[in-house]
Short mmCIF file of N, CA, C and O and ligand atoms in Angstrom, two decimals:
data_model
loop_
_atom_site.label_atom_id
_atom_site.label_comp_id
_atom_site.label_asym_id
_atom_site.label_seq_id
_atom_site.Cartn_x
_atom_site.Cartn_y
_atom_site.Cartn_z
N MET A 812 110.47 98.76 125.22
CA MET A 812 110.40 98.24 126.59
C MET A 812 111.63 97.39 126.87
O MET A 812 111.90 96.43 126.15
N ALA A 813 112.37 97.73 127.91
CA ALA A 813 113.66 97.09 128.17
C ALA A 813 113.55 95.60 128.46
O ALA A 813 114.48 94.84 128.17
N ASP A 814 112.42 95.18 129.02
CA ASP A 814 112.30 93.76 129.38
C ASP A 814 111.53 92.95 128.34
O ASP A 814 111.16 91.81 128.59
N CYS A 815 111.32 93.53 127.15
CA CYS A 815 110.61 92.81 126.08
C CYS A 815 111.63 92.28 125.08
O CYS A 815 112.38 93.06 124.47
N ILE A 816 111.63 90.97 124.90
CA ILE A 816 112.64 90.34 124.03
C ILE A 816 112.53 90.83 122.58
O ILE A 816 113.56 91.04 121.92
N PHE A 817 111.31 91.05 122.09
CA PHE A 817 111.18 91.49 120.70
C PHE A 817 111.53 92.98 120.56
O PHE A 817 112.03 93.38 119.51
N CYS A 818 111.28 93.78 121.58
CA CYS A 818 111.78 95.17 121.53
C CYS A 818 113.30 95.17 121.47
O CYS A 818 113.91 95.97 120.75
N ARG A 819 113.92 94.25 122.20
CA ARG A 819 115.38 94.19 122.21
C ARG A 819 115.92 93.70 120.87
O ARG A 819 116.96 94.15 120.40
N ILE A 820 115.21 92.75 120.24
CA ILE A 820 115.61 92.33 118.88
C ILE A 820 115.47 93.51 117.91
O ILE A 820 116.38 93.80 117.12
N ALA A 821 114.35 94.23 118.00
CA ALA A 821 114.13 95.38 117.10
C ALA A 821 115.21 96.45 117.28
O ALA A 821 115.61 97.11 116.32
N ALA A 822 115.69 96.58 118.52
CA ALA A 822 116.72 97.59 118.82
C ALA A 822 118.11 97.12 118.44
O ALA A 822 119.08 97.89 118.50
N GLY A 823 118.23 95.83 118.07
CA GLY A 823 119.55 95.28 117.71
C GLY A 823 120.35 94.82 118.91
O GLY A 823 121.53 94.49 118.77
N ASP A 824 119.73 94.78 120.07
CA ASP A 824 120.44 94.36 121.29
C ASP A 824 120.57 92.84 121.38
O ASP A 824 121.44 92.33 122.09
N ILE A 825 119.65 92.12 120.73
CA ILE A 825 119.70 90.65 120.69
C ILE A 825 119.78 90.25 119.23
O ILE A 825 119.01 90.75 118.40
N PRO A 826 120.75 89.39 118.88
CA PRO A 826 120.89 89.02 117.47
C PRO A 826 119.72 88.19 116.95
O PRO A 826 119.05 87.50 117.73
N CYS A 827 119.48 88.31 115.66
CA CYS A 827 118.44 87.49 115.02
C CYS A 827 118.85 87.28 113.58
O CYS A 827 119.76 87.94 113.08
N ARG A 828 118.18 86.35 112.93
CA ARG A 828 118.40 86.12 111.48
C ARG A 828 117.39 87.00 110.74
O ARG A 828 116.30 86.57 110.39
N GLU A 829 117.79 88.24 110.54
CA GLU A 829 116.88 89.24 109.98
C GLU A 829 116.63 88.98 108.50
O GLU A 829 117.54 88.68 107.75
N VAL A 830 115.38 89.12 108.08
CA VAL A 830 115.05 89.01 106.65
C VAL A 830 114.50 90.32 106.10
O VAL A 830 114.36 90.48 104.88
N HIS A 831 114.20 91.26 107.00
CA HIS A 831 113.70 92.57 106.54
C HIS A 831 113.75 93.53 107.72
O HIS A 831 113.50 93.14 108.86
N ALA A 832 114.05 94.79 107.42
CA ALA A 832 113.96 95.84 108.44
C ALA A 832 113.64 97.15 107.75
O ALA A 832 114.18 97.44 106.67
N ASP A 833 112.72 97.90 108.32
CA ASP A 833 112.47 99.27 107.84
C ASP A 833 112.13 100.13 109.04
O ASP A 833 112.34 99.74 110.19
N THR A 834 111.62 101.32 108.78
CA THR A 834 111.39 102.28 109.86
C THR A 834 110.43 101.75 110.92
O THR A 834 110.61 102.00 112.11
N ASP A 835 109.43 101.00 110.48
CA ASP A 835 108.37 100.58 111.40
C ASP A 835 108.34 99.10 111.76
O ASP A 835 107.71 98.73 112.75
N PHE A 836 108.98 98.26 110.94
CA PHE A 836 108.87 96.81 111.13
C PHE A 836 110.22 96.12 111.01
O PHE A 836 111.11 96.58 110.31
N VAL A 837 110.32 94.97 111.70
CA VAL A 837 111.48 94.08 111.55
C VAL A 837 110.92 92.68 111.33
O VAL A 837 109.92 92.29 111.97
N ALA A 838 111.55 91.93 110.44
CA ALA A 838 111.17 90.53 110.21
C ALA A 838 112.41 89.67 110.38
O ALA A 838 113.50 90.04 109.92
N PHE A 839 112.24 88.54 111.06
CA PHE A 839 113.38 87.67 111.35
C PHE A 839 112.91 86.23 111.47
O PHE A 839 111.74 85.97 111.78
N ARG A 840 113.84 85.29 111.25
CA ARG A 840 113.51 83.87 111.31
C ARG A 840 113.14 83.48 112.73
O ARG A 840 113.79 83.91 113.69
N ASP A 841 112.11 82.63 112.83
CA ASP A 841 111.69 82.13 114.13
C ASP A 841 112.78 81.20 114.68
O ASP A 841 113.35 80.39 113.96
N LEU A 842 113.02 81.31 115.99
CA LEU A 842 114.02 80.50 116.68
C LEU A 842 113.64 79.02 116.67
O LEU A 842 114.51 78.16 116.73
N ASN A 843 112.36 78.75 116.61
CA ASN A 843 111.84 77.38 116.70
C ASN A 843 110.93 77.12 115.49
O ASN A 843 109.71 77.03 115.64
N PRO A 844 111.52 77.00 114.30
CA PRO A 844 110.70 76.99 113.08
C PRO A 844 109.77 75.79 112.99
O PRO A 844 110.15 74.66 113.31
N GLN A 845 108.56 76.04 112.55
CA GLN A 845 107.53 75.01 112.39
C GLN A 845 107.30 74.67 110.93
O GLN A 845 106.39 73.89 110.60
N ALA A 846 108.09 75.22 110.05
CA ALA A 846 107.99 74.98 108.61
C ALA A 846 109.35 75.34 108.01
O ALA A 846 110.14 76.05 108.65
N PRO A 847 109.63 74.87 106.78
CA PRO A 847 110.93 75.20 106.17
C PRO A 847 111.19 76.71 106.12
O PRO A 847 112.33 77.15 106.26
N VAL A 848 110.14 77.49 105.89
CA VAL A 848 110.25 78.95 106.02
C VAL A 848 109.31 79.38 107.14
O VAL A 848 108.10 79.10 107.09
N HIS A 849 109.85 80.00 108.15
CA HIS A 849 109.04 80.47 109.28
C HIS A 849 109.72 81.73 109.82
O HIS A 849 110.79 81.67 110.42
N PHE A 850 109.09 82.85 109.53
CA PHE A 850 109.64 84.11 110.06
C PHE A 850 108.54 84.89 110.76
O PHE A 850 107.35 84.61 110.60
N LEU A 851 108.97 85.84 111.56
CA LEU A 851 108.06 86.69 112.33
C LEU A 851 108.21 88.12 111.85
O LEU A 851 109.33 88.55 111.53
N VAL A 852 107.11 88.84 111.80
CA VAL A 852 107.17 90.28 111.50
C VAL A 852 106.61 91.01 112.70
O VAL A 852 105.51 90.68 113.18
N ILE A 853 107.37 91.96 113.19
CA ILE A 853 106.95 92.71 114.38
C ILE A 853 106.97 94.20 114.10
O ILE A 853 107.80 94.68 113.31
N PRO A 854 106.07 94.93 114.73
CA PRO A 854 106.21 96.40 114.70
C PRO A 854 107.31 96.80 115.68
O PRO A 854 107.48 96.17 116.73
N ARG A 855 108.07 97.81 115.33
CA ARG A 855 109.09 98.30 116.28
C ARG A 855 108.42 98.86 117.54
O ARG A 855 108.95 98.73 118.64
N ARG A 856 107.26 99.47 117.36
CA ARG A 856 106.53 99.99 118.52
C ARG A 856 105.97 98.85 119.34
O ARG A 856 105.41 97.91 118.80
N HIS A 857 106.11 98.94 120.63
CA HIS A 857 105.62 97.85 121.48
C HIS A 857 104.09 97.88 121.57
O HIS A 857 103.50 98.83 122.06
N VAL A 858 103.49 96.78 121.09
CA VAL A 858 102.07 96.51 121.28
C VAL A 858 102.04 95.09 121.81
O VAL A 858 102.62 94.19 121.19
N ALA A 859 101.43 94.86 122.95
CA ALA A 859 101.56 93.54 123.59
C ALA A 859 100.80 92.46 122.83
O ALA A 859 101.29 91.33 122.70
N ALA A 860 99.61 92.78 122.34
CA ALA A 860 98.76 91.73 121.75
C ALA A 860 97.67 92.37 120.91
O ALA A 860 97.40 93.58 121.01
N LEU A 861 96.98 91.54 120.14
CA LEU A 861 95.85 92.03 119.33
C LEU A 861 94.81 92.73 120.20
O LEU A 861 94.17 93.69 119.77
N THR A 862 94.66 92.27 121.43
CA THR A 862 93.64 92.84 122.32
C THR A 862 93.95 94.30 122.69
O THR A 862 93.05 95.00 123.18
N ASP A 863 95.18 94.75 122.46
CA ASP A 863 95.55 96.13 122.79
C ASP A 863 95.37 97.09 121.62
O ASP A 863 95.58 98.29 121.77
N LEU A 864 95.00 96.56 120.45
CA LEU A 864 94.87 97.43 119.28
C LEU A 864 93.64 98.32 119.39
O LEU A 864 92.61 97.92 119.94
N THR A 865 93.76 99.51 118.82
CA THR A 865 92.63 100.43 118.71
C THR A 865 92.49 100.81 117.24
O THR A 865 93.33 100.44 116.41
N GLY A 866 91.46 101.56 116.94
CA GLY A 866 91.27 102.02 115.57
C GLY A 866 92.46 102.78 115.03
O GLY A 866 92.74 102.75 113.83
N ALA A 867 93.19 103.42 115.91
CA ALA A 867 94.36 104.20 115.49
C ALA A 867 95.49 103.30 114.97
O ALA A 867 96.43 103.79 114.35
N ASP A 868 95.38 102.01 115.24
CA ASP A 868 96.43 101.08 114.81
C ASP A 868 96.11 100.40 113.47
O ASP A 868 96.87 99.55 113.02
N ALA A 869 94.99 100.76 112.86
CA ALA A 869 94.57 100.07 111.64
C ALA A 869 95.63 100.16 110.54
O ALA A 869 95.92 99.17 109.85
N ASP A 870 96.22 101.32 110.38
CA ASP A 870 97.24 101.49 109.35
C ASP A 870 98.46 100.62 109.66
O ASP A 870 99.02 99.96 108.78
N LEU A 871 98.85 100.60 110.93
CA LEU A 871 100.01 99.80 111.34
C LEU A 871 99.78 98.32 111.03
O LEU A 871 100.65 97.65 110.45
N VAL A 872 98.62 97.82 111.38
CA VAL A 872 98.33 96.40 111.17
C VAL A 872 98.21 96.08 109.68
O VAL A 872 98.66 95.02 109.22
N GLY A 873 97.65 97.00 108.92
CA GLY A 873 97.58 96.80 107.48
C GLY A 873 98.97 96.73 106.86
O GLY A 873 99.27 95.83 106.07
N ARG A 874 99.82 97.67 107.26
CA ARG A 874 101.17 97.68 106.69
C ARG A 874 102.00 96.50 107.20
O ARG A 874 102.89 96.01 106.49
N LEU A 875 101.72 96.03 108.40
CA LEU A 875 102.38 94.83 108.92
C LEU A 875 102.13 93.65 107.97
O LEU A 875 103.05 92.90 107.60
N GLN A 876 100.88 93.50 107.54
CA GLN A 876 100.53 92.38 106.66
C GLN A 876 101.09 92.56 105.25
O GLN A 876 101.55 91.59 104.63
N VAL A 877 101.07 93.78 104.76
CA VAL A 877 101.65 94.03 103.43
C VAL A 877 103.15 93.74 103.46
O VAL A 877 103.71 93.09 102.56
N THR A 878 103.81 94.16 104.53
CA THR A 878 105.25 93.90 104.66
C THR A 878 105.51 92.40 104.70
O THR A 878 106.41 91.88 104.03
N ALA A 879 104.70 91.67 105.47
CA ALA A 879 104.88 90.22 105.58
C ALA A 879 104.70 89.55 104.23
O ALA A 879 105.46 88.65 103.86
N ALA A 880 103.70 89.98 103.46
CA ALA A 880 103.47 89.39 102.14
C ALA A 880 104.64 89.69 101.20
O ALA A 880 105.05 88.83 100.40
N GLN A 881 105.19 90.89 101.30
CA GLN A 881 106.33 91.23 100.45
C GLN A 881 107.56 90.41 100.81
O GLN A 881 108.31 89.96 99.94
N VAL A 882 107.78 90.20 102.11
CA VAL A 882 108.93 89.39 102.53
C VAL A 882 108.71 87.93 102.12
O VAL A 882 109.64 87.25 101.66
N ALA A 883 107.47 87.44 102.25
CA ALA A 883 107.16 86.08 101.81
C ALA A 883 107.49 85.91 100.33
O ALA A 883 108.08 84.90 99.91
N ALA A 884 107.14 86.89 99.53
CA ALA A 884 107.46 86.84 98.09
C ALA A 884 108.97 86.84 97.88
O ALA A 884 109.52 86.08 97.08
N LYS A 885 109.65 87.69 98.63
CA LYS A 885 111.12 87.77 98.51
C LYS A 885 111.77 86.43 98.84
O LYS A 885 112.79 86.07 98.25
N LEU A 886 111.17 85.68 99.77
CA LEU A 886 111.73 84.39 100.17
C LEU A 886 111.20 83.24 99.34
O LEU A 886 111.41 82.07 99.66
N GLY A 887 110.46 83.56 98.26
CA GLY A 887 110.09 82.54 97.29
C GLY A 887 108.79 81.81 97.57
O GLY A 887 108.54 80.74 97.00
N LEU A 888 107.93 82.38 98.44
CA LEU A 888 106.71 81.68 98.84
C LEU A 888 105.47 82.07 98.03
O LEU A 888 104.40 81.45 98.20
N ALA A 889 105.57 83.06 97.18
CA ALA A 889 104.36 83.60 96.55
C ALA A 889 103.64 82.56 95.69
O ALA A 889 102.41 82.50 95.68
N GLU A 890 104.39 81.74 95.00
CA GLU A 890 103.75 80.79 94.09
C GLU A 890 103.11 79.63 94.84
O GLU A 890 101.97 79.22 94.54
N THR A 891 103.80 79.08 95.82
CA THR A 891 103.30 77.88 96.52
C THR A 891 102.35 78.22 97.66
O THR A 891 101.53 77.39 98.06
N GLY A 892 102.46 79.42 98.21
CA GLY A 892 101.55 79.86 99.27
C GLY A 892 102.19 79.82 100.64
O GLY A 892 103.30 79.28 100.84
N TYR A 893 101.47 80.38 101.58
CA TYR A 893 101.98 80.50 102.95
C TYR A 893 100.81 80.84 103.86
O TYR A 893 99.69 81.11 103.39
N ARG A 894 101.07 80.82 105.15
CA ARG A 894 100.02 81.13 106.12
C ARG A 894 100.49 82.22 107.08
O ARG A 894 101.63 82.21 107.53
N PHE A 895 99.57 83.15 107.38
CA PHE A 895 99.78 84.13 108.44
C PHE A 895 99.12 83.59 109.71
O PHE A 895 97.99 83.10 109.66
N VAL A 896 99.81 83.75 110.84
CA VAL A 896 99.23 83.39 112.14
C VAL A 896 99.59 84.48 113.14
O VAL A 896 100.76 84.88 113.22
N ILE A 897 98.59 84.95 113.88
CA ILE A 897 98.87 85.81 115.04
C ILE A 897 98.21 85.16 116.23
O ILE A 897 96.97 85.04 116.30
N ASN A 898 99.00 84.68 117.17
CA ASN A 898 98.48 84.11 118.40
C ASN A 898 98.19 85.23 119.39
O ASN A 898 98.99 86.16 119.53
N CYS A 899 97.05 85.13 120.05
CA CYS A 899 96.67 86.17 121.01
C CYS A 899 96.21 85.51 122.31
O CYS A 899 95.17 84.83 122.33
N GLY A 900 97.01 85.70 123.34
CA GLY A 900 96.60 85.24 124.66
C GLY A 900 96.86 83.77 124.93
O GLY A 900 97.38 83.04 124.09
N ARG A 901 96.47 83.36 126.11
CA ARG A 901 96.81 82.02 126.62
C ARG A 901 96.23 80.89 125.77
O ARG A 901 96.94 79.96 125.42
N ASP A 902 94.98 80.98 125.42
CA ASP A 902 94.37 79.87 124.68
C ASP A 902 94.98 79.69 123.29
O ASP A 902 94.90 78.60 122.71
N ALA A 903 95.54 80.75 122.76
CA ALA A 903 96.17 80.66 121.43
C ALA A 903 97.67 80.42 121.53
O ALA A 903 98.37 80.41 120.51
N CYS A 904 98.18 80.22 122.76
CA CYS A 904 99.60 79.92 122.98
C CYS A 904 100.52 81.09 122.65
O CYS A 904 101.65 80.87 122.19
N GLN A 905 100.07 82.31 122.87
CA GLN A 905 101.00 83.44 122.71
C GLN A 905 102.00 83.39 123.86
O GLN A 905 101.62 83.38 125.03
N THR A 906 103.28 83.31 123.50
CA THR A 906 104.33 83.22 124.52
C THR A 906 105.14 84.50 124.65
O THR A 906 105.78 84.71 125.68
N VAL A 907 105.17 85.31 123.60
CA VAL A 907 105.93 86.57 123.65
C VAL A 907 104.94 87.73 123.56
O VAL A 907 104.25 87.89 122.54
N PRO A 908 104.84 88.52 124.63
CA PRO A 908 103.83 89.59 124.66
C PRO A 908 104.28 90.85 123.91
O PRO A 908 104.39 91.94 124.48
N HIS A 909 104.59 90.66 122.63
CA HIS A 909 104.85 91.77 121.70
C HIS A 909 104.25 91.29 120.39
O HIS A 909 104.65 90.23 119.88
N LEU A 910 103.30 92.04 119.86
CA LEU A 910 102.57 91.63 118.66
C LEU A 910 103.53 91.11 117.58
O LEU A 910 104.51 91.78 117.25
N HIS A 911 103.24 89.92 117.06
CA HIS A 911 104.08 89.36 116.00
C HIS A 911 103.22 88.50 115.09
O HIS A 911 102.36 87.76 115.54
N LEU A 912 103.52 88.63 113.82
CA LEU A 912 102.84 87.86 112.78
C LEU A 912 103.78 86.75 112.32
O LEU A 912 104.89 87.02 111.86
N HIS A 913 103.32 85.50 112.50
CA HIS A 913 104.09 84.36 111.98
C HIS A 913 103.78 84.21 110.49
O HIS A 913 102.61 84.29 110.09
N VAL A 914 104.79 83.94 109.69
CA VAL A 914 104.59 83.56 108.29
C VAL A 914 105.24 82.19 108.10
O VAL A 914 106.44 82.02 108.37
N LEU A 915 104.40 81.22 107.71
CA LEU A 915 104.86 79.83 107.57
C LEU A 915 104.66 79.37 106.14
O LEU A 915 103.59 79.59 105.55
N GLY A 916 105.66 78.70 105.59
CA GLY A 916 105.53 78.19 104.24
C GLY A 916 106.66 77.24 103.92
O GLY A 916 107.48 76.89 104.76
N GLY A 917 106.66 76.79 102.66
CA GLY A 917 107.70 75.88 102.22
C GLY A 917 107.32 74.42 102.34
O GLY A 917 108.12 73.54 102.03
N ARG A 918 106.10 74.15 102.83
CA ARG A 918 105.55 72.79 102.84
C ARG A 918 104.03 72.91 102.85
O ARG A 918 103.48 74.00 103.14
N ALA A 919 103.34 71.79 102.57
CA ALA A 919 101.88 71.80 102.69
C ALA A 919 101.51 71.86 104.16
O ALA A 919 101.99 71.05 104.96
N LEU A 920 100.67 72.81 104.52
CA LEU A 920 100.29 73.03 105.92
C LEU A 920 98.93 72.38 106.19
O LEU A 920 98.02 72.48 105.37
N GLY A 921 98.81 71.74 107.33
CA GLY A 921 97.55 71.09 107.68
C GLY A 921 96.47 72.09 108.07
O GLY A 921 96.75 73.23 108.45
N TRP A 922 95.23 71.66 107.97
CA TRP A 922 94.09 72.47 108.38
C TRP A 922 92.99 71.55 108.88
O TRP A 922 92.75 70.52 108.24
N PRO A 923 92.30 71.78 109.97
CA PRO A 923 92.44 72.97 110.82
C PRO A 923 93.70 72.89 111.69
O PRO A 923 94.20 71.80 111.94
N PRO A 924 94.17 74.04 112.17
CA PRO A 924 95.32 74.05 113.06
C PRO A 924 94.92 73.46 114.41
O PRO A 924 93.74 73.40 114.74
N GLY A 925 95.89 73.04 115.19
CA GLY A 925 95.61 72.38 116.48
C GLY A 925 95.03 73.34 117.50
O GLY A 925 95.11 74.54 117.37
P1 LIG B 460 103.97 82.89 119.97
O1 LIG B 460 103.66 81.52 120.50
O2 LIG B 460 103.00 83.29 118.90
O3 LIG B 460 104.13 83.93 121.07
O4 LIG B 460 105.36 82.73 119.23
C1 LIG B 460 106.57 83.26 119.69
C2 LIG B 460 107.63 82.78 118.74
O5 LIG B 460 108.80 83.53 118.97
C3 LIG B 460 108.02 81.31 118.90
O6 LIG B 460 107.70 80.62 117.71
C4 LIG B 460 109.51 81.32 119.13
C5 LIG B 460 109.92 82.72 118.76
N1 LIG B 460 110.97 83.29 119.58
C6 LIG B 460 110.95 83.42 120.92
N2 LIG B 460 112.10 84.01 121.34
C7 LIG B 460 112.82 84.25 120.23
C8 LIG B 460 114.09 84.86 120.00
O7 LIG B 460 114.79 85.29 120.90
N3 LIG B 460 114.52 84.92 118.71
C9 LIG B 460 113.76 84.44 117.67
N4 LIG B 460 114.28 84.54 116.45
N5 LIG B 460 112.56 83.88 117.84
C10 LIG B 460 112.11 83.79 119.11
#
């Protein structure tokens, strides 16, 4: 989608600090990091939000999480741990309407989240 910022990042039209790229997913550092390590994993295919997923997307979402875990390990987070976050919609503060998985680590994270 031409007007989607994450589609444009996936297409290479907007620069990012990439940490992983393959046929289906791109991972890059968050512009506004909330932890010493904070990256996003997105599917190249445009999906606006969790609410748009169907059963046909189960494999995509599973591989999204496996990819995120592998990148987290590559960045040294496997031993100390990390958190996955997917914000969906207004109440969860989703600001970019392209499905993205936040991976946060590198410090002790508080719980419950705000
Ligand atoms: P969310 O609130 O879940 O929609 O988070 C969107 C995140 O995307 C937010 O933490 C900031 C990040 N972000 C927004 N625009 C850009 C961008 O152009 N580049 C990068 N690297 N991150 C971005």
